[in-house]
Amino acid sequence: MLRRAVLAGLTAGSLLLSTAGCGGEEAPQGGSDGRLRIVAGFYPLQYVSERLGEENVKVTNLTQAGAEPHDLELKPSQLAQITDAALVVYLSGFQPSVDEAVKLQAKDKAFDVAPDHGDDPHVWLDPVRFAEIAGKLAERLATLDPANAGAIRARAGQLQDELHRLDEEYTAGLRTCARRDIVTSHAAFGYLASRYHLTQVPISGLDPEGEPSPQRVSEVAALAKEKGVTTIFFEALVSPKLSETVAKEVGAKAAVLDPIEGVEEGSDYVSVMVRNLAALREALGCT
């Protein structure tokens, strides 16, 4: 899902020059505080890195709060952070500029969370798969920080327990529902739908900025009417206009289903997943 000209200007030469000019003042393992410097491509990767490392790591999120991570264009200072990091946690194919920077600057110190197959990158929306990522990342961090390996693995176990409890809540909460079709503004919820036996009906494809054809919009509206859909979902970081248009045509309401690519202050991955579950239960008429 490479974006238009996101990589323009990020040639090998410009990367090397900008990182040399911004030079890392800290050693790859961190500064005088001894904490590992970790760079995360976007929020879920920041979340899992901080949960595993806690006070032993300093995590920098390349994507600012409220920004679409797909469209990230790296600044020279961020390229320097990637160069100086002990570990870069990213998802290949999701942020092209990060992919390019990793290839040129951090190939040997990168941890890729991308799923083994499939075009949908939103693997973190399946808590079971996210728990697997946490376990693998914990092992990588343990090799980088052997003095704290035991604590890292213990935190991983705690986080995995939380994620498995979340999975149990979803399984129970979505077991008995009047409807099982979720109409979404774009195809971000494939892993979640697959895990909990729902059918995702996206208005547009994997690109949240992609414009669906009028025919596609009509097809989704017709299907929504046929299935008795009561809610058309849109995302927190994307304009709701498309979903609102379909909702008006169907006689449904529009509501947020958050892909958790970023979070508001005071929220975290688990709390947003809980809100998503409540939104799904209401929309699907679950008992």
Short mmCIF file of C-alpha atoms in Angstrom, two decimals:
data_model
loop_
_atom_site.label_atom_id
_atom_site.label_comp_id
_atom_site.label_asym_id
_atom_site.label_seq_id
_atom_site.Cartn_x
_atom_site.Cartn_y
_atom_site.Cartn_z
CA MET A 1 0.00 0.00 0.00
CA LEU A 2 2.66 2.36 -1.06
CA ARG A 3 1.49 5.94 -1.06
CA ARG A 4 1.76 8.45 -3.91
CA ALA A 5 5.19 10.14 -3.65
CA VAL A 6 5.78 9.67 0.07
CA LEU A 7 9.35 8.62 -0.59
CA ALA A 8 10.15 11.65 -2.73
CA GLY A 9 13.28 13.26 -1.39
CA LEU A 10 14.16 10.23 0.71
CA THR A 11 16.84 8.94 -1.60
CA ALA A 12 19.79 7.08 -0.23
CA GLY A 13 21.95 10.15 -0.59
CA SER A 14 19.61 12.49 1.25
CA LEU A 15 19.16 9.97 4.05
CA LEU A 16 22.86 9.58 4.56
CA LEU A 17 23.55 13.30 4.40
CA SER A 18 20.74 14.27 6.74
CA THR A 19 21.66 11.70 9.35
CA ALA A 20 25.30 12.67 9.17
CA GLY A 21 24.39 16.32 9.60
CA CYS A 22 22.08 15.66 12.55
CA GLY A 23 24.43 13.15 14.09
CA GLY A 24 23.43 11.11 17.08
CA GLU A 25 24.70 12.56 20.31
CA GLU A 26 23.78 9.31 22.07
CA ALA A 27 25.29 5.89 21.59
CA PRO A 28 22.99 3.27 20.05
CA GLN A 29 22.27 1.75 23.46
CA GLY A 30 21.20 5.14 24.84
CA GLY A 31 22.57 8.03 26.83
CA SER A 32 24.02 8.28 30.28
CA ASP A 33 20.76 7.06 31.82
CA GLY A 34 21.45 3.61 30.38
CA ARG A 35 17.97 3.23 28.87
CA LEU A 36 17.56 1.56 25.49
CA ARG A 37 16.55 3.99 22.77
CA ILE A 38 13.66 2.49 20.79
CA VAL A 39 11.98 4.09 17.79
CA ALA A 40 8.41 3.00 17.00
CA GLY A 41 6.67 3.67 13.71
CA PHE A 42 3.26 4.46 15.21
CA TYR A 43 1.17 4.13 18.37
CA PRO A 44 0.51 0.36 18.86
CA LEU A 45 4.24 -0.29 18.47
CA GLN A 46 5.02 2.45 20.96
CA TYR A 47 2.49 0.94 23.36
CA VAL A 48 3.90 -2.58 23.28
CA SER A 49 7.51 -1.34 23.49
CA GLU A 50 6.80 0.81 26.53
CA ARG A 51 4.83 -1.94 28.26
CA LEU A 52 7.71 -4.37 27.84
CA GLY A 53 10.55 -2.01 28.65
CA GLU A 54 8.94 0.39 31.15
CA GLU A 55 11.65 2.40 32.92
CA ASN A 56 14.46 0.62 31.06
CA VAL A 57 13.59 2.09 27.66
CA LYS A 58 12.96 5.45 26.06
CA VAL A 59 10.51 5.06 23.17
CA THR A 60 10.12 7.66 20.42
CA ASN A 61 6.97 7.49 18.30
CA LEU A 62 7.64 8.73 14.76
CA THR A 63 3.95 9.56 14.21
CA GLN A 64 2.59 12.60 16.02
CA ALA A 65 -0.67 12.31 17.93
CA GLY A 66 -3.64 12.91 15.67
CA ALA A 67 -1.70 12.27 12.46
CA GLU A 68 -2.35 9.50 9.93
CA PRO A 69 0.61 7.10 10.22
CA HIS A 70 0.27 5.91 6.61
CA ASP A 71 1.29 9.32 5.30
CA LEU A 72 4.29 9.91 7.54
CA GLU A 73 7.14 11.78 5.90
CA LEU A 74 10.28 11.68 8.00
CA LYS A 75 12.14 14.78 9.07
CA PRO A 76 15.95 14.84 9.26
CA SER A 77 15.74 14.75 13.06
CA GLN A 78 13.64 11.58 12.88
CA LEU A 79 16.13 9.98 10.51
CA ALA A 80 18.82 10.69 13.07
CA GLN A 81 16.68 9.03 15.77
CA ILE A 82 16.39 5.93 13.60
CA THR A 83 20.15 5.89 13.04
CA ASP A 84 20.91 6.25 16.75
CA ALA A 85 18.29 3.82 18.07
CA ALA A 86 19.10 0.48 19.63
CA LEU A 87 15.97 -0.93 17.98
CA VAL A 88 13.45 0.27 15.39
CA VAL A 89 10.03 -1.35 15.76
CA TYR A 90 8.04 -0.98 12.54
CA LEU A 91 5.52 -2.65 10.27
CA SER A 92 6.81 -3.10 6.75
CA GLY A 93 4.46 -1.98 3.99
CA PHE A 94 2.52 0.35 6.29
CA GLN A 95 4.74 3.45 6.35
CA PRO A 96 6.85 3.59 3.17
CA SER A 97 9.19 6.31 4.43
CA VAL A 98 10.02 4.20 7.50
CA ASP A 99 10.61 1.16 5.30
CA GLU A 100 13.11 3.14 3.24
CA ALA A 101 14.88 4.54 6.28
CA VAL A 102 15.16 1.09 7.86
CA LYS A 103 16.55 -0.39 4.65
CA LEU A 104 19.26 2.26 4.42
CA GLN A 105 20.00 3.06 8.05
CA ALA A 106 18.78 0.36 10.43
CA LYS A 107 18.51 -2.98 8.64
CA ASP A 108 20.39 -4.87 11.38
CA LYS A 109 18.53 -3.28 14.29
CA ALA A 110 14.93 -3.42 13.09
CA PHE A 111 12.02 -5.50 14.38
CA ASP A 112 9.26 -5.97 11.80
CA VAL A 113 5.81 -6.84 13.18
CA ALA A 114 4.21 -7.34 9.76
CA PRO A 115 2.04 -10.45 9.43
CA ASP A 116 3.48 -13.32 7.45
CA HIS A 117 0.78 -13.16 4.79
CA GLY A 118 -2.06 -10.96 3.57
CA ASP A 119 -2.29 -7.35 2.44
CA ASP A 120 -4.03 -6.04 5.58
CA PRO A 121 -1.41 -4.61 7.96
CA HIS A 122 -3.78 -3.97 10.90
CA VAL A 123 -2.65 -7.05 12.80
CA TRP A 124 -2.72 -5.35 16.22
CA LEU A 125 -6.55 -5.24 16.11
CA ASP A 126 -6.51 -8.98 16.80
CA PRO A 127 -5.45 -9.18 20.48
CA VAL A 128 -4.28 -12.78 20.10
CA ARG A 129 -1.89 -11.86 17.30
CA PHE A 130 -0.83 -8.75 19.20
CA ALA A 131 0.05 -10.97 22.18
CA GLU A 132 2.25 -13.06 19.88
CA ILE A 133 4.02 -9.90 18.70
CA ALA A 134 4.59 -8.90 22.33
CA GLY A 135 6.24 -12.23 23.08
CA LYS A 136 8.57 -12.02 20.09
CA LEU A 137 9.48 -8.40 20.78
CA ALA A 138 10.21 -9.27 24.41
CA GLU A 139 12.78 -11.85 23.29
CA ARG A 140 14.45 -9.31 21.02
CA LEU A 141 14.59 -6.75 23.84
CA ALA A 142 15.96 -9.38 26.22
CA THR A 143 18.93 -9.96 23.92
CA LEU A 144 19.61 -6.21 23.81
CA ASP A 145 19.28 -5.79 27.57
CA PRO A 146 20.29 -9.10 29.19
CA ALA A 147 20.56 -7.51 32.64
CA ASN A 148 16.81 -6.86 32.56
CA ALA A 149 15.79 -9.91 30.52
CA GLY A 150 13.85 -11.48 33.36
CA ALA A 151 11.82 -8.33 34.00
CA ILE A 152 11.13 -7.90 30.28
CA ARG A 153 9.81 -11.45 29.97
CA ALA A 154 7.69 -11.03 33.10
CA ARG A 155 6.13 -7.87 31.68
CA ALA A 156 5.49 -9.69 28.43
CA GLY A 157 3.61 -12.37 30.35
CA GLN A 158 1.50 -9.74 32.11
CA LEU A 159 0.69 -7.97 28.85
CA GLN A 160 -0.14 -11.24 27.11
CA ASP A 161 -2.49 -12.14 29.96
CA GLU A 162 -4.27 -8.79 29.51
CA LEU A 163 -4.57 -9.30 25.77
CA HIS A 164 -5.93 -12.81 26.19
CA ARG A 165 -8.51 -11.52 28.68
CA LEU A 166 -9.44 -8.88 26.09
CA ASP A 167 -9.84 -11.64 23.53
CA GLU A 168 -12.14 -13.51 25.93
CA GLU A 169 -14.25 -10.36 26.39
CA TYR A 170 -14.60 -9.96 22.62
CA THR A 171 -15.41 -13.63 22.13
CA ALA A 172 -18.12 -13.55 24.78
CA GLY A 173 -19.41 -10.10 23.84
CA LEU A 174 -19.79 -10.89 20.14
CA ARG A 175 -20.97 -14.49 20.47
CA THR A 176 -24.71 -13.81 20.22
CA CYS A 177 -25.59 -10.89 17.92
CA ALA A 178 -28.55 -10.11 15.70
CA ARG A 179 -26.20 -9.11 12.86
CA ARG A 180 -22.62 -9.96 11.94
CA ASP A 181 -21.86 -7.49 9.13
CA ILE A 182 -19.81 -4.41 9.98
CA VAL A 183 -19.78 -1.60 7.41
CA THR A 184 -16.57 0.41 7.73
CA SER A 185 -15.17 3.44 5.94
CA HIS A 186 -12.11 1.44 4.89
CA ALA A 187 -10.80 -2.09 5.17
CA ALA A 188 -8.90 -1.81 8.46
CA PHE A 189 -10.73 -4.47 10.47
CA GLY A 190 -10.05 -7.69 8.59
CA TYR A 191 -8.07 -9.34 11.39
CA LEU A 192 -10.63 -8.36 14.03
CA ALA A 193 -13.52 -9.56 11.86
CA SER A 194 -11.80 -12.86 11.13
CA ARG A 195 -11.03 -13.53 14.79
CA TYR A 196 -14.62 -12.96 15.95
CA HIS A 197 -16.50 -14.38 12.95
CA LEU A 198 -17.76 -11.06 11.64
CA THR A 199 -18.01 -9.93 8.02
CA GLN A 200 -16.30 -6.66 7.19
CA VAL A 201 -17.96 -4.61 4.43
CA PRO A 202 -15.56 -1.75 3.62
CA ILE A 203 -16.72 1.23 1.60
CA SER A 204 -13.16 1.80 0.36
CA GLY A 205 -10.05 -0.37 0.39
CA LEU A 206 -7.01 -0.49 2.65
CA ASP A 207 -6.03 3.10 1.86
CA PRO A 208 -8.05 5.37 4.20
CA GLU A 209 -7.70 8.21 1.69
CA GLY A 210 -8.81 6.14 -1.27
CA GLU A 211 -11.93 7.32 -3.06
CA PRO A 212 -14.44 4.52 -3.71
CA SER A 213 -16.35 4.54 -6.98
CA PRO A 214 -20.00 5.62 -6.97
CA GLN A 215 -20.83 2.04 -7.90
CA ARG A 216 -19.05 0.73 -4.79
CA VAL A 217 -20.88 3.20 -2.56
CA SER A 218 -24.21 2.12 -4.05
CA GLU A 219 -23.33 -1.56 -3.60
CA VAL A 220 -22.46 -1.06 0.07
CA ALA A 221 -25.61 0.96 0.69
CA ALA A 222 -27.75 -1.71 -0.93
CA LEU A 223 -26.08 -4.47 1.09
CA ALA A 224 -26.47 -2.48 4.31
CA LYS A 225 -30.21 -2.10 3.65
CA GLU A 226 -30.55 -5.79 2.84
CA LYS A 227 -28.72 -6.84 6.02
CA GLY A 228 -30.54 -4.38 8.26
CA VAL A 229 -27.33 -2.57 9.20
CA THR A 230 -27.95 0.13 11.80
CA THR A 231 -24.48 1.68 12.02
CA ILE A 232 -21.92 2.80 9.44
CA PHE A 233 -18.49 3.07 11.04
CA PHE A 234 -15.85 5.69 10.38
CA GLU A 235 -12.39 6.20 11.89
CA ALA A 236 -11.21 8.69 14.46
CA LEU A 237 -8.44 10.12 12.26
CA VAL A 238 -10.40 10.20 8.98
CA SER A 239 -13.23 12.44 7.80
CA PRO A 240 -16.64 10.90 8.57
CA LYS A 241 -18.30 12.38 5.45
CA LEU A 242 -18.29 9.19 3.39
CA SER A 243 -19.73 7.09 6.21
CA GLU A 244 -22.30 9.77 7.01
CA THR A 245 -23.38 9.84 3.35
CA VAL A 246 -23.93 6.08 3.29
CA ALA A 247 -25.62 6.16 6.69
CA LYS A 248 -28.07 8.82 5.51
CA GLU A 249 -28.93 6.78 2.42
CA VAL A 250 -29.43 3.62 4.47
CA GLY A 251 -31.29 5.26 7.33
CA ALA A 252 -28.56 4.28 9.79
CA LYS A 253 -26.29 6.26 12.10
CA ALA A 254 -22.57 6.89 11.79
CA ALA A 255 -20.24 6.02 14.66
CA VAL A 256 -16.53 5.61 15.38
CA LEU A 257 -14.74 2.27 15.19
CA ASP A 258 -11.15 3.11 16.00
CA PRO A 259 -8.27 1.29 14.24
CA ILE A 260 -6.01 2.51 17.08
CA GLU A 261 -3.33 3.99 14.86
CA GLY A 262 -3.12 6.82 17.40
CA VAL A 263 -4.91 7.59 20.67
CA GLU A 264 -6.13 10.62 22.55
CA GLU A 265 -4.47 11.63 25.80
CA GLY A 266 -5.79 9.55 28.67
CA SER A 267 -6.50 6.53 26.49
CA ASP A 268 -4.43 3.49 25.61
CA TYR A 269 -4.70 0.41 23.41
CA VAL A 270 -6.80 -1.65 25.85
CA SER A 271 -9.25 1.15 26.71
CA VAL A 272 -9.87 1.91 23.02
CA MET A 273 -10.37 -1.79 22.26
CA VAL A 274 -12.95 -1.91 25.06
CA ARG A 275 -14.75 1.10 23.52
CA ASN A 276 -14.66 -0.60 20.14
CA LEU A 277 -16.27 -3.69 21.62
CA ALA A 278 -19.07 -1.60 23.11
CA ALA A 279 -19.62 0.12 19.73
CA LEU A 280 -19.73 -3.23 17.93
CA ARG A 281 -22.16 -4.76 20.42
CA GLU A 282 -24.55 -1.84 20.04
CA ALA A 283 -24.29 -1.82 16.24
CA LEU A 284 -24.75 -5.59 15.89
CA GLY A 285 -27.52 -5.98 18.45
CA CYS A 286 -25.56 -8.35 20.67
CA THR A 287 -27.08 -9.79 23.83
#
